[in-house]
Amino acid sequence: MLRLLGVAVLLNLLLLLPLWLRFGEISTRWVALEAVLIGALVLLLPAGRLGWLRPLLTLIVLVAVLVGFGDVATHLAFGRSLNLYLDVPLLRSVFHLLEGNLGIWAAWAASLTALLVIGFGGWALNCGLRIGQQQSPGVAVALVVVLLVVASTALMAAQWHHHRWLPVARAPAMDTLRFQGQQLVDTHRAHRDFSSRMAAAPTQATALPGLTGRDVLLVFVESYGASALRDPRFSEVVVPRLEEMDQRLEAAGLSVATGMLDAPIRGGQSWLAHASTLGGLEIDNSLWYRLMLESGRPTLVDDFRATGHRTLTVMPAISMAWPEGVAYGFDEIHAAADIDYAGPPLNWVTMPDQFTLHHFEQRIRGPAVESLFAQIALISSHAPWTPIIPVLDNWDDVGDGSIFYRWEEAGDPPDVLWQDMERVRDHYALSIDYALHASARWAEAFVDDDTLLILLGDHPPAPLIVGDDAGFGVPVHVISGDARLLDPFLARGFVPGMLPGTGEASAGLDALRGWLHEDFGR
């Protein structure tokens, strides 16, 4: 019985730990039915007769535990459940994020440590099962064990049909594997339906004659979510900046309208928000993203080319091959290696936002002879949100970016900052403040009557930073020297100024393409 209890306690802890981390409520979730069943079976089966059972049970438990921890991490980062069908390809992106934040050696060390922990856990579990099966139980113990097997099996069967007869008991391994199996089936079905939609989609772009001769600039601010304006932890920094922007832009003769739209994702995967906005479809996973790009379905890139614009994207975070940019059909792609930046990277951030906007204005927009459609990604507000640097008052001081070397070692490194989550949240607010400040200075200097600037968030930050209830809303600021360009947005519920109304988002980012066609397609 002691061996039975030892094995059962070990299994119980392993299986329930992901649930405790994900949902809390330890007092109401403290029995894992699989632990009772496996512990009883190990003690009941004759010693040495079924040696193959130990590695099989170890594998099942280990997979369930790993998927459970993956679900915890996915929820903290993206505010959703893990989907093995879609998320396994993201492991590479996770490694590159670690590399950008902590350095290549720390990223490899973290990866190897995780592998060692997994291997040790499997070995320890297998040894525990072997110790539990060293000899057969006596008759009395066997009867107790049989009762445990029958009871745990009955409770698991009841739970399979969504009846919970024992409130403190769960079947975490069964629930986890069943949920992933159901997701596999549902995602495969959705994959087929989405593919059919893509096959039936129109293949011809539609011009936007109402924007002929205008520069249309779609500028995404990394991690800029509604909580930056509505959560007191962040709004005391961000809202005064927006109020100052109102005054500066009005003084520069610019009109502003602001609303709220829902991003398709939270916490990361900015490219899905970009795809939703450009394509006019809600793209909330990597599979849909790939299918949309492969389908030949036109996007805003094609629409503006049909209007007579030169189309381009400025993506300072892209430091590797990016075939997706070619699939979009941009006339020009300005990734990190294509931008003449002589300054230092600032942890994950390859170059500060002020330099990105300066480079765009001086090297790309300035020499242009035709109207532009440009997608620009601002990345200074990307985690780990350190260091926070000032916005330079004089644009000429930006130069080739070498001036930013003076802030290369400013502030705490990420591994120090992230020991205190409240400081992390403070830095998040300051990084959004920096991105908005730089954008305001650029807009007041370079946006004119022939420019339509759409400055918007790509997605809210991770629930780890803002909490589970922050939602998917992102602010959308429409700015121009020609107030008539803002009238359609005001008619759709946007309000004058840099602060949105108090209501929730009325649509998703995918609605923006349709709006532009309805309002400027004649």
Short mmCIF file of N, CA and C in Angstrom, two decimals, residues 227-286:
data_model
loop_
_atom_site.label_atom_id
_atom_site.label_comp_id
_atom_site.label_asym_id
_atom_site.label_seq_id
_atom_site.Cartn_x
_atom_site.Cartn_y
_atom_site.Cartn_z
N SER A 227 -6.10 48.12 -23.30
CA SER A 227 -5.74 48.23 -21.88
C SER A 227 -4.75 49.35 -21.63
N ALA A 228 -3.98 49.73 -22.63
CA ALA A 228 -3.03 50.84 -22.46
C ALA A 228 -3.77 52.14 -22.17
N LEU A 229 -5.03 52.22 -22.59
CA LEU A 229 -5.83 53.43 -22.38
C LEU A 229 -6.79 53.29 -21.21
N ARG A 230 -7.17 52.05 -20.87
CA ARG A 230 -8.25 51.85 -19.91
C ARG A 230 -7.82 51.25 -18.59
N ASP A 231 -6.68 50.62 -18.55
CA ASP A 231 -6.17 50.04 -17.30
C ASP A 231 -5.37 51.11 -16.56
N PRO A 232 -5.74 51.44 -15.32
CA PRO A 232 -5.04 52.51 -14.59
C PRO A 232 -3.54 52.29 -14.47
N ARG A 233 -3.10 51.04 -14.53
CA ARG A 233 -1.66 50.78 -14.42
C ARG A 233 -0.89 51.37 -15.60
N PHE A 234 -1.58 51.53 -16.74
CA PHE A 234 -0.91 52.02 -17.95
C PHE A 234 -1.45 53.37 -18.40
N SER A 235 -2.72 53.62 -18.15
CA SER A 235 -3.36 54.82 -18.70
C SER A 235 -2.79 56.10 -18.11
N GLU A 236 -2.27 56.05 -16.88
CA GLU A 236 -1.72 57.28 -16.31
C GLU A 236 -0.47 57.74 -17.05
N VAL A 237 0.13 56.85 -17.83
CA VAL A 237 1.27 57.23 -18.68
C VAL A 237 0.80 57.51 -20.10
N VAL A 238 -0.06 56.65 -20.65
CA VAL A 238 -0.41 56.71 -22.07
C VAL A 238 -1.44 57.80 -22.38
N VAL A 239 -2.46 57.95 -21.54
CA VAL A 239 -3.51 58.92 -21.84
C VAL A 239 -2.96 60.35 -21.90
N PRO A 240 -2.11 60.80 -20.97
CA PRO A 240 -1.54 62.15 -21.14
C PRO A 240 -0.78 62.31 -22.45
N ARG A 241 -0.12 61.25 -22.90
CA ARG A 241 0.58 61.34 -24.19
C ARG A 241 -0.42 61.55 -25.33
N LEU A 242 -1.55 60.83 -25.29
CA LEU A 242 -2.55 60.99 -26.33
C LEU A 242 -3.16 62.39 -26.30
N GLU A 243 -3.37 62.92 -25.10
CA GLU A 243 -3.90 64.27 -24.98
C GLU A 243 -2.92 65.30 -25.54
N GLU A 244 -1.62 65.08 -25.28
CA GLU A 244 -0.62 65.98 -25.85
C GLU A 244 -0.59 65.86 -27.38
N MET A 245 -0.73 64.62 -27.88
CA MET A 245 -0.77 64.42 -29.33
C MET A 245 -1.93 65.18 -29.96
N ASP A 246 -3.08 65.16 -29.30
CA ASP A 246 -4.23 65.94 -29.79
C ASP A 246 -3.85 67.39 -30.03
N GLN A 247 -3.21 67.99 -29.05
CA GLN A 247 -2.85 69.40 -29.13
C GLN A 247 -1.81 69.65 -30.23
N ARG A 248 -0.81 68.79 -30.30
CA ARG A 248 0.26 69.00 -31.27
C ARG A 248 -0.26 68.81 -32.70
N LEU A 249 -1.07 67.78 -32.90
CA LEU A 249 -1.58 67.53 -34.25
C LEU A 249 -2.55 68.61 -34.69
N GLU A 250 -3.37 69.09 -33.76
CA GLU A 250 -4.29 70.18 -34.10
C GLU A 250 -3.51 71.44 -34.47
N ALA A 251 -2.44 71.69 -33.70
CA ALA A 251 -1.60 72.86 -34.00
C ALA A 251 -0.93 72.73 -35.35
N ALA A 252 -0.67 71.50 -35.78
CA ALA A 252 -0.05 71.27 -37.09
C ALA A 252 -1.08 71.27 -38.22
N GLY A 253 -2.35 71.51 -37.91
CA GLY A 253 -3.39 71.55 -38.93
C GLY A 253 -3.90 70.19 -39.34
N LEU A 254 -3.74 69.20 -38.48
CA LEU A 254 -4.16 67.84 -38.80
C LEU A 254 -5.44 67.49 -38.06
N SER A 255 -6.29 66.70 -38.69
CA SER A 255 -7.52 66.20 -38.08
C SER A 255 -7.31 64.75 -37.67
N VAL A 256 -7.99 64.35 -36.59
CA VAL A 256 -7.80 63.00 -36.03
C VAL A 256 -9.16 62.42 -35.68
N ALA A 257 -9.33 61.14 -35.97
CA ALA A 257 -10.50 60.38 -35.52
C ALA A 257 -9.99 59.05 -34.97
N THR A 258 -10.61 58.58 -33.90
CA THR A 258 -10.13 57.38 -33.22
C THR A 258 -11.29 56.43 -32.93
N GLY A 259 -11.05 55.16 -33.13
CA GLY A 259 -12.01 54.12 -32.79
C GLY A 259 -11.29 52.91 -32.24
N MET A 260 -12.05 51.86 -32.03
CA MET A 260 -11.50 50.63 -31.47
C MET A 260 -11.94 49.46 -32.35
N LEU A 261 -10.99 48.61 -32.73
CA LEU A 261 -11.27 47.40 -33.47
C LEU A 261 -10.65 46.22 -32.73
N ASP A 262 -11.14 45.03 -33.00
CA ASP A 262 -10.63 43.83 -32.35
C ASP A 262 -9.53 43.19 -33.19
N ALA A 263 -8.40 42.90 -32.56
CA ALA A 263 -7.34 42.14 -33.20
C ALA A 263 -7.72 40.66 -33.18
N PRO A 264 -7.18 39.87 -34.10
CA PRO A 264 -7.50 38.44 -34.10
C PRO A 264 -6.73 37.64 -33.06
N ILE A 265 -5.71 38.25 -32.47
CA ILE A 265 -4.84 37.52 -31.56
C ILE A 265 -4.44 38.44 -30.40
N ARG A 266 -3.83 37.83 -29.38
CA ARG A 266 -3.27 38.58 -28.25
C ARG A 266 -1.86 38.07 -27.99
N GLY A 267 -1.01 38.94 -27.51
CA GLY A 267 0.28 38.53 -26.99
C GLY A 267 1.39 38.37 -28.00
N GLY A 268 1.09 38.09 -29.26
CA GLY A 268 2.14 37.87 -30.24
C GLY A 268 1.56 37.50 -31.60
N GLN A 269 2.45 37.07 -32.50
CA GLN A 269 2.07 36.71 -33.87
C GLN A 269 1.48 37.92 -34.61
N SER A 270 2.23 39.01 -34.60
CA SER A 270 1.75 40.24 -35.23
C SER A 270 1.39 40.04 -36.70
N TRP A 271 2.07 39.12 -37.37
CA TRP A 271 1.82 38.92 -38.79
C TRP A 271 0.36 38.52 -39.07
N LEU A 272 -0.29 37.92 -38.08
CA LEU A 272 -1.69 37.54 -38.27
C LEU A 272 -2.59 38.79 -38.26
N ALA A 273 -2.25 39.77 -37.43
CA ALA A 273 -2.99 41.03 -37.44
C ALA A 273 -2.76 41.77 -38.75
N HIS A 274 -1.51 41.77 -39.23
CA HIS A 274 -1.22 42.42 -40.51
C HIS A 274 -2.02 41.75 -41.63
N ALA A 275 -2.04 40.42 -41.61
CA ALA A 275 -2.74 39.67 -42.67
C ALA A 275 -4.25 39.95 -42.62
N SER A 276 -4.81 40.00 -41.41
CA SER A 276 -6.25 40.28 -41.28
C SER A 276 -6.58 41.65 -41.85
N THR A 277 -5.75 42.63 -41.57
CA THR A 277 -6.00 43.99 -42.03
C THR A 277 -5.84 44.10 -43.54
N LEU A 278 -4.78 43.52 -44.06
CA LEU A 278 -4.53 43.62 -45.50
C LEU A 278 -5.51 42.78 -46.31
N GLY A 279 -5.85 41.60 -45.78
CA GLY A 279 -6.64 40.66 -46.56
C GLY A 279 -8.14 40.80 -46.41
N GLY A 280 -8.59 41.49 -45.35
CA GLY A 280 -10.03 41.60 -45.15
C GLY A 280 -10.68 40.32 -44.66
N LEU A 281 -9.87 39.45 -44.05
CA LEU A 281 -10.35 38.20 -43.45
C LEU A 281 -9.77 38.09 -42.06
N GLU A 282 -10.53 37.49 -41.14
CA GLU A 282 -9.96 37.24 -39.82
C GLU A 282 -8.99 36.07 -39.91
N ILE A 283 -7.72 36.35 -39.72
CA ILE A 283 -6.67 35.33 -39.77
C ILE A 283 -6.08 35.23 -38.38
N ASP A 284 -6.44 34.16 -37.67
CA ASP A 284 -6.01 34.05 -36.28
C ASP A 284 -5.07 32.86 -36.03
N ASN A 285 -4.56 32.25 -37.09
CA ASN A 285 -3.61 31.16 -36.90
C ASN A 285 -2.72 31.03 -38.14
N SER A 286 -1.61 30.34 -37.96
CA SER A 286 -0.60 30.26 -39.01
C SER A 286 -1.08 29.50 -40.23
#
